Tab-separated table of C-alpha atoms in Angstrom:
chain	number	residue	atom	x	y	z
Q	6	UNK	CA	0.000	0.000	0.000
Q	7	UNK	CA	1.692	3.092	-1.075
Q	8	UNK	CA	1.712	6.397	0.741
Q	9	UNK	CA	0.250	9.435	-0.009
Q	10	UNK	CA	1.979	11.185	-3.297
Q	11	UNK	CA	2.840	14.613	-3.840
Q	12	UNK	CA	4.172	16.345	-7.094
Q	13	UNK	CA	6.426	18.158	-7.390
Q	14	UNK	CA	8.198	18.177	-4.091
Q	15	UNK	CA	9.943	21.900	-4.803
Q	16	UNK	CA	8.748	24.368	-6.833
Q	17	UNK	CA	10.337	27.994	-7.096
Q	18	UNK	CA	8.213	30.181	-9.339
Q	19	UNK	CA	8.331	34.195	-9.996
Q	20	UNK	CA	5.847	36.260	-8.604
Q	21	UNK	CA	2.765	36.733	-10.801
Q	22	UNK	CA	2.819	32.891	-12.417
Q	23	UNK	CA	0.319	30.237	-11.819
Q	24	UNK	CA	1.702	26.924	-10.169
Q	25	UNK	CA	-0.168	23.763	-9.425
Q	26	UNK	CA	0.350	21.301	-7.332
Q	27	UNK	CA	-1.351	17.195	-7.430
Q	28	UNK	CA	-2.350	15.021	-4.473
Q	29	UNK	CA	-2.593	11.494	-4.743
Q	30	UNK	CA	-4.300	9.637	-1.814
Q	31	UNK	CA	-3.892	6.141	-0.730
Q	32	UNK	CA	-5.678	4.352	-2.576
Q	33	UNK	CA	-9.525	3.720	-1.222
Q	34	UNK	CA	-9.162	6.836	0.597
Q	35	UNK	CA	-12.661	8.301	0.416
Q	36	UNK	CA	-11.706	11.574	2.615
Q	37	UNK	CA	-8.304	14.024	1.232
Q	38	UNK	CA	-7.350	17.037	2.469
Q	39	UNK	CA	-4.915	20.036	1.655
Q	40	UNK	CA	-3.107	21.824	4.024
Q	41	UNK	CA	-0.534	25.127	3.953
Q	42	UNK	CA	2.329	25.515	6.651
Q	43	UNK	CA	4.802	28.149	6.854
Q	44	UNK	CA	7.894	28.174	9.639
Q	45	UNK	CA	7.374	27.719	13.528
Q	46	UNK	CA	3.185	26.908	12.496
Q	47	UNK	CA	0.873	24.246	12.414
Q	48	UNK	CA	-0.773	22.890	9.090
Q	49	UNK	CA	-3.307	25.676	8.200
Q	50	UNK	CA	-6.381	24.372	6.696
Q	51	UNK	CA	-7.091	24.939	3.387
Q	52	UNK	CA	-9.833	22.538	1.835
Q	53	UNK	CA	-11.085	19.275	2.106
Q	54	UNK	CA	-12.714	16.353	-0.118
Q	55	UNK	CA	-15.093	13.585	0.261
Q	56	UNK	CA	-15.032	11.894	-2.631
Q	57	UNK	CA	-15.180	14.503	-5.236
Q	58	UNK	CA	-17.034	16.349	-3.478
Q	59	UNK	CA	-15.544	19.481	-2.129
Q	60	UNK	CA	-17.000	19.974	1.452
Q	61	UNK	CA	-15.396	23.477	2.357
Q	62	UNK	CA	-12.677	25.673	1.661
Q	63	UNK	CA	-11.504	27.684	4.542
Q	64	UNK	CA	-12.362	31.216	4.199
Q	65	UNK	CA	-9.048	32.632	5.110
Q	66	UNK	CA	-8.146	31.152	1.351
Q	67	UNK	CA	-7.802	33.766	-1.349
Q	68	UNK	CA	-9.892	33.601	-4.324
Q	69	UNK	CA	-6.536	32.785	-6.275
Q	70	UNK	CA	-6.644	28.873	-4.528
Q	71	UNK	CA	-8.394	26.549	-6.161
Q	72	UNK	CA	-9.036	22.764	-5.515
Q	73	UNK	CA	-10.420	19.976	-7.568
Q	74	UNK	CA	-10.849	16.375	-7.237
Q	75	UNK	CA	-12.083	15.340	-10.398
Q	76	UNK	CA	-13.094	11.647	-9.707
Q	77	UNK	CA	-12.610	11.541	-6.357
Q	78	UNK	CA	-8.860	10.040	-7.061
Q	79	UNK	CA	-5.922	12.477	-6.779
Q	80	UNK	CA	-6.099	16.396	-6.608
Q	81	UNK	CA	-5.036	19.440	-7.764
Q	82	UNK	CA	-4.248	22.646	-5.795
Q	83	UNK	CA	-3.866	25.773	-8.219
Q	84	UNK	CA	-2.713	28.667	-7.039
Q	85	UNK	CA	-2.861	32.191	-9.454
Q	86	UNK	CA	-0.781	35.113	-9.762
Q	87	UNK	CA	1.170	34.083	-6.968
Q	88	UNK	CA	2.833	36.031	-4.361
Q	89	UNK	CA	5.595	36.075	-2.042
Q	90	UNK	CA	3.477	35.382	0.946
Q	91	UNK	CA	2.341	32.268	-0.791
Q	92	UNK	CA	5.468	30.650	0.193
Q	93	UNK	CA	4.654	27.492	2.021
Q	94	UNK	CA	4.958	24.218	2.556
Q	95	UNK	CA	1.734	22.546	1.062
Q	96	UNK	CA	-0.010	19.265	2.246
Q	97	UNK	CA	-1.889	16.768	0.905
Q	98	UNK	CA	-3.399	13.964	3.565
Q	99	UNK	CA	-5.973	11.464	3.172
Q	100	UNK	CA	-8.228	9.093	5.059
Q	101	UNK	CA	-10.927	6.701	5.122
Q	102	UNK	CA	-14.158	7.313	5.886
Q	103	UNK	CA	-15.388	10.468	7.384
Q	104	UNK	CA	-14.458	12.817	9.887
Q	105	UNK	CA	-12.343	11.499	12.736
Q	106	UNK	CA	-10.427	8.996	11.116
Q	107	UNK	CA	-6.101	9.203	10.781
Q	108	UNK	CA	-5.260	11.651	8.378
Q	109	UNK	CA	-1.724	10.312	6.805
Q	110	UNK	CA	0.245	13.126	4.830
Q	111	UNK	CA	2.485	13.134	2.325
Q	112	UNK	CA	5.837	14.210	1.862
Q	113	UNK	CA	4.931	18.000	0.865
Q	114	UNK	CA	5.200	20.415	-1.799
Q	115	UNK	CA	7.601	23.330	-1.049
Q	116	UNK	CA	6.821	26.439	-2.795
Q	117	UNK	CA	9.064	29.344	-3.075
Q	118	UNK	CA	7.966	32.636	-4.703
Q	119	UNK	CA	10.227	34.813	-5.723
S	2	UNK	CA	-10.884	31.132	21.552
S	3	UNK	CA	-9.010	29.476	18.827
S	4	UNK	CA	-9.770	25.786	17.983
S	5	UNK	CA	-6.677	24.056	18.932
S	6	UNK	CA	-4.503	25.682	21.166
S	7	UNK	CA	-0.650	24.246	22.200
S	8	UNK	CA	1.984	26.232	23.883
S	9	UNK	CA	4.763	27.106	21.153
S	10	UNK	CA	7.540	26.500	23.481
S	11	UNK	CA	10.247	25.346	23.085
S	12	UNK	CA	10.202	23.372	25.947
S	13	UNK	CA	13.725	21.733	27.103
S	14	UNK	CA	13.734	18.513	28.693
S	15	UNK	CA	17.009	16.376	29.878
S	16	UNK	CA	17.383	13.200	28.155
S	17	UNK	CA	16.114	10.270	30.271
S	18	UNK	CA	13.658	12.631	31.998
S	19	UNK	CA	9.390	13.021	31.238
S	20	UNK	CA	8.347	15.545	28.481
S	21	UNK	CA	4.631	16.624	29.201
S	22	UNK	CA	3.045	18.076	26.217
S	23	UNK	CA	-0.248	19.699	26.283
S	24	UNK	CA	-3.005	20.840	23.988
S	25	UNK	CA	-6.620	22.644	24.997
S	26	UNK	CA	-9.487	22.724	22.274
S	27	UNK	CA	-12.442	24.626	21.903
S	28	UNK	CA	-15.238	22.025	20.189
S	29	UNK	CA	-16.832	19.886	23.058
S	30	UNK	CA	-18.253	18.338	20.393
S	31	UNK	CA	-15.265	16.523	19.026
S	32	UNK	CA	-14.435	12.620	19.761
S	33	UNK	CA	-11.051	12.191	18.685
S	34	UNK	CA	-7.836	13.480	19.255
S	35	UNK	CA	-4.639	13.243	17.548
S	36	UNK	CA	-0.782	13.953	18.536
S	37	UNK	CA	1.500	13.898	15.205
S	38	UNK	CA	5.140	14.083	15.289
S	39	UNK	CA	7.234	16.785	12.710
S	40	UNK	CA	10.946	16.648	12.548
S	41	UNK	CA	12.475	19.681	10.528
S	42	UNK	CA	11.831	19.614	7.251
S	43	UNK	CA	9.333	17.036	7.000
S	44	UNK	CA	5.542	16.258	7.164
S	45	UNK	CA	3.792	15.305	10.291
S	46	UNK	CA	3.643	11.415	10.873
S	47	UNK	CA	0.866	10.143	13.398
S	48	UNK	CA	2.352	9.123	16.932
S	49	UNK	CA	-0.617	8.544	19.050
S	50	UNK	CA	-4.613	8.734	18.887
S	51	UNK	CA	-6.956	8.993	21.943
S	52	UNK	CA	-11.312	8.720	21.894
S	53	UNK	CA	-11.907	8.087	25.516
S	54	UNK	CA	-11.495	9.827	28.509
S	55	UNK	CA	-8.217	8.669	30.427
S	56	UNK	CA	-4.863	7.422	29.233
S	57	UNK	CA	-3.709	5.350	26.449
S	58	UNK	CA	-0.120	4.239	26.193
S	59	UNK	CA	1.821	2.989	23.699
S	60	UNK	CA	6.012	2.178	24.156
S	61	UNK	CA	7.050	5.406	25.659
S	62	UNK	CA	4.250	7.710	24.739
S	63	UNK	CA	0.952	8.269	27.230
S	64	UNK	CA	-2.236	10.204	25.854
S	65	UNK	CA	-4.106	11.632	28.516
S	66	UNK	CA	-7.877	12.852	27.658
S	67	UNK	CA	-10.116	14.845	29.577
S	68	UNK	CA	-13.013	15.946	27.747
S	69	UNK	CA	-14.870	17.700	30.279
S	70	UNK	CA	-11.748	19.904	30.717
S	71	UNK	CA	-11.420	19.830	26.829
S	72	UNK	CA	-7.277	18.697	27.338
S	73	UNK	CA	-5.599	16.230	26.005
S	74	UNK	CA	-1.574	15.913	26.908
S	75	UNK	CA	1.101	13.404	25.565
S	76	UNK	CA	3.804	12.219	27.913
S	77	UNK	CA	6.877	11.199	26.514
S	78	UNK	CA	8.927	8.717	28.965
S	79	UNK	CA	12.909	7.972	28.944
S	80	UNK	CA	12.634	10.991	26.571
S	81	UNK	CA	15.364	10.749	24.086
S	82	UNK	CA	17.219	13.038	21.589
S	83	UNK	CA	15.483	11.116	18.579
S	84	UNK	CA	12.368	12.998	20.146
S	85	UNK	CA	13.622	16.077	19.745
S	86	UNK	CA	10.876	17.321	16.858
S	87	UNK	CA	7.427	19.232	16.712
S	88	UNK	CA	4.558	17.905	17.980
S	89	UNK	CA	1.118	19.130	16.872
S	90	UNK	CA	-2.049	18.583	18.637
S	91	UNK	CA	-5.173	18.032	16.305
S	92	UNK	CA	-8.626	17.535	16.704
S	93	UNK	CA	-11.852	16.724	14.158
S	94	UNK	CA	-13.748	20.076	14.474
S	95	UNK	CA	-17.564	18.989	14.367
S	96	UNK	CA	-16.309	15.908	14.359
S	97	UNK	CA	-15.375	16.304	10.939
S	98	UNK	CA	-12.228	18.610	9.259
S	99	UNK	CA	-9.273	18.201	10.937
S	100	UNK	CA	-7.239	21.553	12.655
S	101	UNK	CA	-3.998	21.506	14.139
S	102	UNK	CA	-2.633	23.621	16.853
S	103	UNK	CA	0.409	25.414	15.952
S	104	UNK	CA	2.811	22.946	17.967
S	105	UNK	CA	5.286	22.559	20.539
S	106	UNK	CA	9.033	22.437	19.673
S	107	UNK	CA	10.618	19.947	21.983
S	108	UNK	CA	14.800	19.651	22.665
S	109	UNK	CA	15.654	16.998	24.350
S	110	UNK	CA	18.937	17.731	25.959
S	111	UNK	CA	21.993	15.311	25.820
């Protein structure tokens, strides 16, 4: 059973340019979720699927964030027209069933805006 | 109040000795409760879980619940410089989406 997959694992990007970043769950994983943490915090939440359905999107989250999970398989975070304060690490985690089940993350995307 | 609260530290502990985490959160609603470990660099990976009121333990790790206090702590015994990392509290708000506290950075001192 493999983990959960994120791609890429760096990305540096100038300001103003759209990046995108995909989530794949472990497999069977009904429940994914996609998280944003800079230094010395916690994973901020950002939005979270069951299924394909997307249940919320925190409303700290710019209109320039954008989540999909097409067929309730793997995701996509876009961001647009990024900026500097963008800079994060980004998570994907997943789980089965619904809420209060182990989340497992993945490895993390690290974005760098410059 | 915010949903998950943990003290930042960081909180210094001599190896060999008992490192006593601790996390309030606001949702009385919520079930379960989650302690996840982060070293530097690197995602959180899932140490211990807790539902009921009381203690779990598991190795060298004790989760401690007390729902009518809304607490939960993690003790770390024979604490070791391997455990020297970030540990983040997080709870199911609703009982549904997951929210982490901002952490605690532990050093366990040789």
């Amino acid at each position: 059973d493999t983990g959960v997959s994120q791609n890429p694992r760096h990305k540096i990007t100038k300001r103003g340019q759209n990046v995108t970043f995909r989530c794949d769950p472990i497999s069977e994983h009904n429940r994914l979720y996609w998280y944003r943490q800079t230094l010395g915090q916690g994973p901020e939440f950002l939005t979270y699927f069951q299924n394909e359905a997307q249940l919320e999107k925190s409303r700290l989250l710019s209109d320039r964030f954008s989540a999909e999970r097409p067929k309730g398989s793997f995701s996509t975070l876009e961001i647009q027209r990024t900026e500097q304060g963008d800079s994060a690490m980004y998570l994907c985690a997943s789980s089965l069933g619904t809420g209060g089940n182990t989340i497992y993350f993945g490895e993390g995307s690290w974005l760098t805006v410059v | 109040q915010k949903e998950v609260e943990q003290n930042s530290g960081p909180l210094s502990v001599p190896e060999g000795a008992i490192a006593s985490l601790n996390c309030t959160y606001s949702d009385r609603g919520s079930q379960s409760f989650f302690w996840y470990r982060q070293y530097s660099g690197k995602s959180p990976e899932l140490i211990m879980f807790i539902y009921s009121n009381g203690d779990k333990e598991d190795g060298r790790f004790t989760a401690q619940l007390n729902k009518a206090s809304q607490y939960v702590s993690l003790l770390i015994r024979d604490s070791q410089p391997s455990d020297s990392a970030t540990y983040l509290c997080a709870v199911p708000f609703r009982d549904d989406k997951i929210i982490f506290g901002k952490g605690t950075r532990l050093h366990i001192l040789p």
